[in-house]
PDB file of C-alpha atoms in Angstrom:
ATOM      1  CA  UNK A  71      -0.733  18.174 -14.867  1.00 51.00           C
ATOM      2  CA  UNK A  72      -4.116  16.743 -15.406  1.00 52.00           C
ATOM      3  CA  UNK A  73      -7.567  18.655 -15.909  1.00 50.00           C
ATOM      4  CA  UNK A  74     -10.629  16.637 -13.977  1.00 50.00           C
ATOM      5  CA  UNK A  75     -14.019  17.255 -15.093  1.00 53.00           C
ATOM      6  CA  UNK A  76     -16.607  16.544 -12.024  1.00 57.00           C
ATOM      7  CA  UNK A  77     -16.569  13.497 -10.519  1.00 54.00           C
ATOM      8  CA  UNK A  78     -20.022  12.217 -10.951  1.00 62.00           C
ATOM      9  CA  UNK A  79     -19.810   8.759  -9.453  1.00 71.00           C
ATOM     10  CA  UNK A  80     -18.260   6.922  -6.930  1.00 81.00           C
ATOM     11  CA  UNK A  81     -15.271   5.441  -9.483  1.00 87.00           C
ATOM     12  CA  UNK A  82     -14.641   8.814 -10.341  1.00 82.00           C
ATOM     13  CA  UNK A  83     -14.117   9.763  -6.895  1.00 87.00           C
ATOM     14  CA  UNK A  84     -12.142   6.838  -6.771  1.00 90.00           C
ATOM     15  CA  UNK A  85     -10.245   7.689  -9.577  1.00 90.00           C
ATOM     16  CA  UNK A  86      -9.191  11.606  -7.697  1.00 91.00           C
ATOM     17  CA  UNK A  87      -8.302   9.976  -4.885  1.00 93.00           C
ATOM     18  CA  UNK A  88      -5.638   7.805  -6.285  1.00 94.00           C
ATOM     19  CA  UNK A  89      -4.378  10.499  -8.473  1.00 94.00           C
ATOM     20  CA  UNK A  90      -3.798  12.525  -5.246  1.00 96.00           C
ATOM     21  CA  UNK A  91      -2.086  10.330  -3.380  1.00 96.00           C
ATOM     22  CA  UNK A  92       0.164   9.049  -6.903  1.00 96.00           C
ATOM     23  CA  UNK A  93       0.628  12.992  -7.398  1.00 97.00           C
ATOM     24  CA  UNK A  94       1.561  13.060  -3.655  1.00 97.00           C
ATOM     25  CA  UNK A  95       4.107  10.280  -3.982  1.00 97.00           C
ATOM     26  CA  UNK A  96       5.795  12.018  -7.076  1.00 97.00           C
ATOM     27  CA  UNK A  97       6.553  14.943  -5.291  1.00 97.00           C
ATOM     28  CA  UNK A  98       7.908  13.328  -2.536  1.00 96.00           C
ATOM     29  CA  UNK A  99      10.220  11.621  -4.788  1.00 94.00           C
ATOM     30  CA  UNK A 100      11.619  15.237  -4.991  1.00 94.00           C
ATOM     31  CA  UNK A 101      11.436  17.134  -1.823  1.00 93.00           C
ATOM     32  CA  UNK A 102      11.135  16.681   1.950  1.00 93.00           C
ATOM     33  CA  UNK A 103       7.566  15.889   3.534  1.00 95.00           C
ATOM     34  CA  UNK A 104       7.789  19.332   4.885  1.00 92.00           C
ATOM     35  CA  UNK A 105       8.071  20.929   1.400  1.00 94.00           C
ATOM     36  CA  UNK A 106       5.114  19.256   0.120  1.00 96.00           C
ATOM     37  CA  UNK A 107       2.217  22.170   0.371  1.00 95.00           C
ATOM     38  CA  UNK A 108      -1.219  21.951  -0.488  1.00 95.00           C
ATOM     39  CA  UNK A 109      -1.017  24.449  -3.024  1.00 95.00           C
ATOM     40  CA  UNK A 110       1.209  22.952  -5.228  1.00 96.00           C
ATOM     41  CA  UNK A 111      -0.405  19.580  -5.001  1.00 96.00           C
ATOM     42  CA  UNK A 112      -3.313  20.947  -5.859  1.00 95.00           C
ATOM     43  CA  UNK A 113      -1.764  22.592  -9.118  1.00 95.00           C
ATOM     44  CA  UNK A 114       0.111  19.136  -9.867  1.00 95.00           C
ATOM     45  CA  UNK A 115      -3.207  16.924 -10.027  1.00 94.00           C
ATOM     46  CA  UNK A 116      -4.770  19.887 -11.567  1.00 92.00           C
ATOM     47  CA  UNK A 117      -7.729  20.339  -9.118  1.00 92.00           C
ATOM     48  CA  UNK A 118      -8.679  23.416  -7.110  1.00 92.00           C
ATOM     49  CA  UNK A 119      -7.232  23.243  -3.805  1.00 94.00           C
ATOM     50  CA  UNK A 120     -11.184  23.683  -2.771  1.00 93.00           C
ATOM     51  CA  UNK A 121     -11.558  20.487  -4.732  1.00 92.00           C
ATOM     52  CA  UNK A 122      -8.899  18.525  -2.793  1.00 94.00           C
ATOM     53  CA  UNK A 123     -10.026  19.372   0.317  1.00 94.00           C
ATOM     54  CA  UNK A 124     -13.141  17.261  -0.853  1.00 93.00           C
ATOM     55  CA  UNK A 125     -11.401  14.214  -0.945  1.00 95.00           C
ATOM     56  CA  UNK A 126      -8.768  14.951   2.385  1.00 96.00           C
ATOM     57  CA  UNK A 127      -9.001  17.110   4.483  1.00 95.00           C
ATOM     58  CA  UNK A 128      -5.756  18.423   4.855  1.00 96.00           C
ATOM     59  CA  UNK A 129      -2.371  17.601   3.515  1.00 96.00           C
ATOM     60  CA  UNK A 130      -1.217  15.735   6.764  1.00 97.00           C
ATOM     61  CA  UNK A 131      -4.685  13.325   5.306  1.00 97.00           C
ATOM     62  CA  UNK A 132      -2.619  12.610   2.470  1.00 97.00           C
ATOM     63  CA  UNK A 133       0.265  11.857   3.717  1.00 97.00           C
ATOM     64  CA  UNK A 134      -0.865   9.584   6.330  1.00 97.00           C
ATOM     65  CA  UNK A 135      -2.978   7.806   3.702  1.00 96.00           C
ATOM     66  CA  UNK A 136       0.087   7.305   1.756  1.00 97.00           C
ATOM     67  CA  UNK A 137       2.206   6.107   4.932  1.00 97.00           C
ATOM     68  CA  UNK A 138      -0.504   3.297   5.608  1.00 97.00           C
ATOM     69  CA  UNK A 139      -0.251   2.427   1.456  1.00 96.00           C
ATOM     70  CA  UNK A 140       3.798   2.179   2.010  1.00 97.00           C
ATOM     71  CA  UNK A 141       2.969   0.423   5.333  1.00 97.00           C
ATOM     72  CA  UNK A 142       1.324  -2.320   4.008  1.00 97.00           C
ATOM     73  CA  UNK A 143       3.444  -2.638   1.005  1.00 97.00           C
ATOM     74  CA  UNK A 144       6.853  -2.803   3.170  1.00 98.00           C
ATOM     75  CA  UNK A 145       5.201  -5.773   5.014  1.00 97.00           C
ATOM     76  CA  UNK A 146       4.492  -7.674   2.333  1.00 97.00           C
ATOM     77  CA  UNK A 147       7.480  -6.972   0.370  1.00 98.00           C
ATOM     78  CA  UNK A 148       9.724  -8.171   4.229  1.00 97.00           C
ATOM     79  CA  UNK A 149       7.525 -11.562   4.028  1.00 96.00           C
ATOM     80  CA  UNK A 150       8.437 -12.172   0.594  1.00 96.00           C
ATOM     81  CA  UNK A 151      12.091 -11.650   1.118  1.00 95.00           C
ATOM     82  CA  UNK A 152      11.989 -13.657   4.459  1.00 95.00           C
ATOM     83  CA  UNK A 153       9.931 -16.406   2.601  1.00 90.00           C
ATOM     84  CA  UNK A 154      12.780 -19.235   1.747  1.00 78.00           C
ATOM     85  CA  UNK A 155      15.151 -19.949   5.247  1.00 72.00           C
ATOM     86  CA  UNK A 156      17.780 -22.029   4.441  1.00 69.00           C
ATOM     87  CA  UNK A 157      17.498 -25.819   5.914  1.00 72.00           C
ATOM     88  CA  UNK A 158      18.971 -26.087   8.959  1.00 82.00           C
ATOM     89  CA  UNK A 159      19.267 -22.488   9.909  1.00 89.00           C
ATOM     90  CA  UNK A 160      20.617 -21.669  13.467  1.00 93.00           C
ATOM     91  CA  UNK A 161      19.032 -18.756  15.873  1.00 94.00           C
ATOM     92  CA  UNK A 162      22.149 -16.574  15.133  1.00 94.00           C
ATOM     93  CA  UNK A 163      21.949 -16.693  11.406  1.00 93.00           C
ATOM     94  CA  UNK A 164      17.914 -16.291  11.763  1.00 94.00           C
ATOM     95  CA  UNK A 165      18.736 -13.316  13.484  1.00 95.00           C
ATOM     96  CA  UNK A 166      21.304 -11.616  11.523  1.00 95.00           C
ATOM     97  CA  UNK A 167      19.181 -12.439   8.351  1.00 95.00           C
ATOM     98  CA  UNK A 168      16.204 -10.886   9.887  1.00 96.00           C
ATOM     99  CA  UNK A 169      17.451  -7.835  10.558  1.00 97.00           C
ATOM    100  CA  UNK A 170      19.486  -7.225   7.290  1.00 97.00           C
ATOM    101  CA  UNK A 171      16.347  -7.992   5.432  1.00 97.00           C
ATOM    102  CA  UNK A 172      14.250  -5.518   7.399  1.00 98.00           C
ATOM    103  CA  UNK A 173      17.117  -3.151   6.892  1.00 98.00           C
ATOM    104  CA  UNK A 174      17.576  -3.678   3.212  1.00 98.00           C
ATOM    105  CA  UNK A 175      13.889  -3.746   2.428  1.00 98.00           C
ATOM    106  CA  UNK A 176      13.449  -0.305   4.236  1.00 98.00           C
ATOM    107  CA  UNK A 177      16.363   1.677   2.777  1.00 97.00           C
ATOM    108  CA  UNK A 178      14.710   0.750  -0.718  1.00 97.00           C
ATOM    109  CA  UNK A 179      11.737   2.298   0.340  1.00 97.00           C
ATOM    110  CA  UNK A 180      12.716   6.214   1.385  1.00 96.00           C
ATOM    111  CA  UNK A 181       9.263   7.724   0.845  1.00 97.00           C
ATOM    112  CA  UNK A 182       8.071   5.537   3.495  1.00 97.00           C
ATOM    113  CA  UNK A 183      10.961   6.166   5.799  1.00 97.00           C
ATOM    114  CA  UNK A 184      10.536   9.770   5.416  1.00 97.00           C
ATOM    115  CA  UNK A 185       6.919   9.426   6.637  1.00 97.00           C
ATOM    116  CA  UNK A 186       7.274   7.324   9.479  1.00 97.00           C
ATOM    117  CA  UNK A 187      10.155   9.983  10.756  1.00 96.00           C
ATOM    118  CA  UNK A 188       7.523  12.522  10.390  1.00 96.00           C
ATOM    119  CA  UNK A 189       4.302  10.590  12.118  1.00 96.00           C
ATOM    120  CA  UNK A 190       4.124  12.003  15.307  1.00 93.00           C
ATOM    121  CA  UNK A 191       5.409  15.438  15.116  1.00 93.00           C
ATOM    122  CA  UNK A 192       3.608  16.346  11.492  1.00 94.00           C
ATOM    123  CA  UNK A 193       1.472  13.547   9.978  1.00 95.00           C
ATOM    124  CA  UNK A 194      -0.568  13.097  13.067  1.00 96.00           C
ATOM    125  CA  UNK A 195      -1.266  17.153  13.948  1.00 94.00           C
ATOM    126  CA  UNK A 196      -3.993  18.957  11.827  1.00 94.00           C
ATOM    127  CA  UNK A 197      -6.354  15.855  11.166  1.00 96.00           C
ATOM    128  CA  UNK A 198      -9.604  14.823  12.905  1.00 97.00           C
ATOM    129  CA  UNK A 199     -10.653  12.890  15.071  1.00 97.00           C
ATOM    130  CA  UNK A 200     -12.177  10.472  12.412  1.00 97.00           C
ATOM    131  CA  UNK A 201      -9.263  10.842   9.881  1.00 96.00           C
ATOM    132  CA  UNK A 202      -6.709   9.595  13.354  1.00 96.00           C
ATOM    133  CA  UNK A 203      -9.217   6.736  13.904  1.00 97.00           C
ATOM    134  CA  UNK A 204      -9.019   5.356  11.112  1.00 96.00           C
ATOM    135  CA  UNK A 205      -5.562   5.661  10.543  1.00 96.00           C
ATOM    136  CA  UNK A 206      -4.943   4.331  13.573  1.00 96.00           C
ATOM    137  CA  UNK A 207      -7.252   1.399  13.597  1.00 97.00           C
ATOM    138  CA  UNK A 208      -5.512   0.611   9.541  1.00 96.00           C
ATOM    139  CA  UNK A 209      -2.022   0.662  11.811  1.00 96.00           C
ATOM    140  CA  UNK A 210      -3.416  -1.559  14.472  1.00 96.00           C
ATOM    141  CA  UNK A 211      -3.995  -3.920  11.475  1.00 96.00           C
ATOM    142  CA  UNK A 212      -0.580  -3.748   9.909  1.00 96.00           C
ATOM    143  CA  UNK A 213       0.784  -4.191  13.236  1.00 96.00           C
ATOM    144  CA  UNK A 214      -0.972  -7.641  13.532  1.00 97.00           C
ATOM    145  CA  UNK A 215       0.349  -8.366   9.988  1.00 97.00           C
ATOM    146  CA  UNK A 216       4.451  -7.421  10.958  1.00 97.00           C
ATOM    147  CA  UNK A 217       4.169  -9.526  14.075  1.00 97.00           C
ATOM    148  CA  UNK A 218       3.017 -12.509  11.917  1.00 97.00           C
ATOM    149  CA  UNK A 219       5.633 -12.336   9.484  1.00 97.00           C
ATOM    150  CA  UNK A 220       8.290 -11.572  12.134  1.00 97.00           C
ATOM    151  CA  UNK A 221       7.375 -14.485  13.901  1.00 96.00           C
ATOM    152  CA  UNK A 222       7.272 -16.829  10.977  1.00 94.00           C
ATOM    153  CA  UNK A 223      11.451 -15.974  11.210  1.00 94.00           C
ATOM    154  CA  UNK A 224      11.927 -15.732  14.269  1.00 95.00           C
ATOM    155  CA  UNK A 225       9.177 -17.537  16.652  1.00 94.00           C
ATOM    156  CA  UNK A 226      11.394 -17.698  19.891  1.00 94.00           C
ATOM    157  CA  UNK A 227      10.478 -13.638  20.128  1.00 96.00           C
ATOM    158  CA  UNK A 228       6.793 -14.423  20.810  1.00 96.00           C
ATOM    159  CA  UNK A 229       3.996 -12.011  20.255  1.00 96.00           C
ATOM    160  CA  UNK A 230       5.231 -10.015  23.328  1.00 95.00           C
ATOM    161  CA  UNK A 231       8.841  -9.783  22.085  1.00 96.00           C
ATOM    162  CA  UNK A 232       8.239  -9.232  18.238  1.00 97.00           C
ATOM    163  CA  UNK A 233       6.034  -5.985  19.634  1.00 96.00           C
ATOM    164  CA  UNK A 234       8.912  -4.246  21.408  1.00 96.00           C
ATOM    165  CA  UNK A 235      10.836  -5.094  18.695  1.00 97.00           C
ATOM    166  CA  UNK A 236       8.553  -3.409  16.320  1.00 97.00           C
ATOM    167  CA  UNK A 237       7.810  -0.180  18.884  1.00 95.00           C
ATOM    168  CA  UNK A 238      11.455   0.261  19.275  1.00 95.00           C
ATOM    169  CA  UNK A 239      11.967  -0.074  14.983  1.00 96.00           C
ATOM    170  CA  UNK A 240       9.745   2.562  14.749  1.00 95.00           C
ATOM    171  CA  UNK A 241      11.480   5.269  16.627  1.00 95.00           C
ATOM    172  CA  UNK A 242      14.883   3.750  15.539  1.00 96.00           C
ATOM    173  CA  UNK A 243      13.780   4.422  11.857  1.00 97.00           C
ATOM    174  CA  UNK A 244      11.996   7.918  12.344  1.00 95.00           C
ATOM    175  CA  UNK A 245      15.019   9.520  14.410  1.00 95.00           C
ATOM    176  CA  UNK A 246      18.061   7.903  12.136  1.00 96.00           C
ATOM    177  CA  UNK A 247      16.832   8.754   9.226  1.00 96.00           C
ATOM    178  CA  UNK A 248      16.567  12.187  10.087  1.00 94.00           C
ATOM    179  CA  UNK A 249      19.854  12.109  11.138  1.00 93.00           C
ATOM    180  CA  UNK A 250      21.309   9.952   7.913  1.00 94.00           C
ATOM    181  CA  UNK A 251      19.664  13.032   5.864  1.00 93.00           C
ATOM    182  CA  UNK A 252      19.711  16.014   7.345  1.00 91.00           C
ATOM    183  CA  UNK A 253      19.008  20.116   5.476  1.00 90.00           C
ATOM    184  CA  UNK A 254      21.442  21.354   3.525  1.00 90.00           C
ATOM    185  CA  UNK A 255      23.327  23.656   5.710  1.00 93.00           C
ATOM    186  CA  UNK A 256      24.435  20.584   8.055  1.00 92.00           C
ATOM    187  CA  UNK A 257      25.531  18.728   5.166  1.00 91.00           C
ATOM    188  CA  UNK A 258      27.703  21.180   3.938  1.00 92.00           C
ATOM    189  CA  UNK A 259      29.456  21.550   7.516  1.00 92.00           C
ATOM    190  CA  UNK A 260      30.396  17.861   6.942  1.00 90.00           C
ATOM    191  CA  UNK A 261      31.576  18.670   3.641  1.00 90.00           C
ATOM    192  CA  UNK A 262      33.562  21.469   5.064  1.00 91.00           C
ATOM    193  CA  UNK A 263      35.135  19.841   8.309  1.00 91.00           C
ATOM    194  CA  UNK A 264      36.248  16.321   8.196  1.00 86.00           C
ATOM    195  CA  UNK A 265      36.307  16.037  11.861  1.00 90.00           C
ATOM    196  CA  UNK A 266      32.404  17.275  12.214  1.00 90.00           C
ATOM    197  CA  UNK A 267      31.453  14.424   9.151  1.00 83.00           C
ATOM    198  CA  UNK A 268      31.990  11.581  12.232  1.00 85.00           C
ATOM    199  CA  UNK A 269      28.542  13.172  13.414  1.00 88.00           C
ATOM    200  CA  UNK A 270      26.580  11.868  10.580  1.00 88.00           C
ATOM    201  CA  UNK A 271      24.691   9.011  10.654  1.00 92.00           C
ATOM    202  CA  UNK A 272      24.659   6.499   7.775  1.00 94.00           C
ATOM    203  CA  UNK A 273      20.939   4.994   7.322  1.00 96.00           C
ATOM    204  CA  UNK A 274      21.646   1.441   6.779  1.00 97.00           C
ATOM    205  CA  UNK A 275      24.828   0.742   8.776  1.00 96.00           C
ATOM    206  CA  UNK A 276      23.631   2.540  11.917  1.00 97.00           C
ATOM    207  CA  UNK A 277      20.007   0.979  11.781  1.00 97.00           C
ATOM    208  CA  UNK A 278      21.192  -2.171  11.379  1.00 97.00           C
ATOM    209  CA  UNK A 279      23.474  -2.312  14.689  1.00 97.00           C
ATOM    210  CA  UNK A 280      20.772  -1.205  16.601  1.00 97.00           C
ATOM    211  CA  UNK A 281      18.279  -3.281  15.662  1.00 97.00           C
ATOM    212  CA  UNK A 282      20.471  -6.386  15.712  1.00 97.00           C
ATOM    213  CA  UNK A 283      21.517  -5.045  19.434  1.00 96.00           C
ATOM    214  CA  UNK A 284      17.659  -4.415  20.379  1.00 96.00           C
ATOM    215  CA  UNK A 285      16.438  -8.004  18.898  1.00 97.00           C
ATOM    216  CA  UNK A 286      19.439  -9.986  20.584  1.00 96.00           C
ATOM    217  CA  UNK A 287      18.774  -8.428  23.884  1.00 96.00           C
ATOM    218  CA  UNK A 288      15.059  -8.946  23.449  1.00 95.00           C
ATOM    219  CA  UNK A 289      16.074 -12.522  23.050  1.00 94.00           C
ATOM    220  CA  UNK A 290      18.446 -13.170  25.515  1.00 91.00           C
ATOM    221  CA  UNK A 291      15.681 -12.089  28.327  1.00 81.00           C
ATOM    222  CA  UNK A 292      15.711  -9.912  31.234  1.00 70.00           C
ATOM    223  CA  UNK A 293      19.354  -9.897  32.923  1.00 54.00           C
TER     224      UNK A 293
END
């Protein structure tokens, strides 16, 4: 835990913020996103909760700060890995290499999973009006990004097509991962019945059928 004098200047400001958010990211390394309180942040960056309130206003701020951090990083990080196609590459193999690499670059990234499953029914409830704009305006932005890099893969989606795709990720992510980890008590009812484990979702395998499903569909047209 840390000890901040005052922040006298804007770089010092600066400086709380990030430590925060960082402190914010730790702890989600080690609990849910509905464990994380206030109070205990606030003892971890070693501020007064008064004092944290200063910088967000509430710990839903913080968390959808974080999520648009984690946003922006997961898009560049997909680009990267989608940067080299190999010569001659067919529409199947584009596909299939698309949606592994979404898959694969996501499951390496569970803090960010963990907040996009709780956007809408946590992240985006006790915040203003002004904290939701410009969250929302930074996701409009990131959107633009993820439809340029999706169509430097695969450009026979179009702008249309790569936007459905991307709306239907987004639940598809938030509602399997939930599944693929869910409290304690459900997991040790798979432990205990063999029959009841076929109920539980695996992360990586499950998202990647849909998706692959969803994207060839959203190729192949309207039937």
């Amino acid at each position: 835990m840390t000890t901040f004098q005052r922040a006298r200047s804007e770089e010092q400001r600066a400086v709380r913020r990030e430590a925060i958010l960082e402190t914010a990211a730790a702890m989600l390394a080690e609990m849910p996103v509905a464990d994380l309180s206030l109070n205990e942040l606030s003892r971890r960056v070693g501020l007064a909760k008064s004092n944290v309130l200063k910088y967000f206003e509430s710990r839903e701020a913080v968390l959808l700060e974080l999520l648009d951090t984690e946003m922006r990083d997961w898009t560049r990080q997909l680009e990267e890995a989608l940067a080299v196609p190999a010569a001659g590459e067919s529409l199947d193999a584009r596909v299939r290499r698309l949606v592994e690499t979404v898959v694969a670059t996501l499951a390496s990234r569970p803090m960010f999973c963990a907040l996009v499953s709780a956007q809408a029914s946590v992240l985006e409830h006790n915040i203003s009006t002004d904290v939701a704009l410009r969250f929302k305006r930074a996701a409009i932005a990131g959107y633009r990004d993820l439809v340029r890099v999706l169509l430097g893969t695969l450009p026979e989606l179009g702008e249309e097509g790569a936007g459905r795709f991307i709306a239907a990720a987004s639940m598809l992510i938030g509602a399997i991962w939930a599944h693929a980890n869910p409290a304690s008590a459900i997991l040790a009812v798979y432990d205990r019945d063999p029959e009841l484990a076929a109920l539980r979702m695996e992360f990586a395998a499950d998202l990647q059928e849909t998706l692959e499903i969803h994207l060839r569909g959203l190729l192949a047209g309207p039937t």
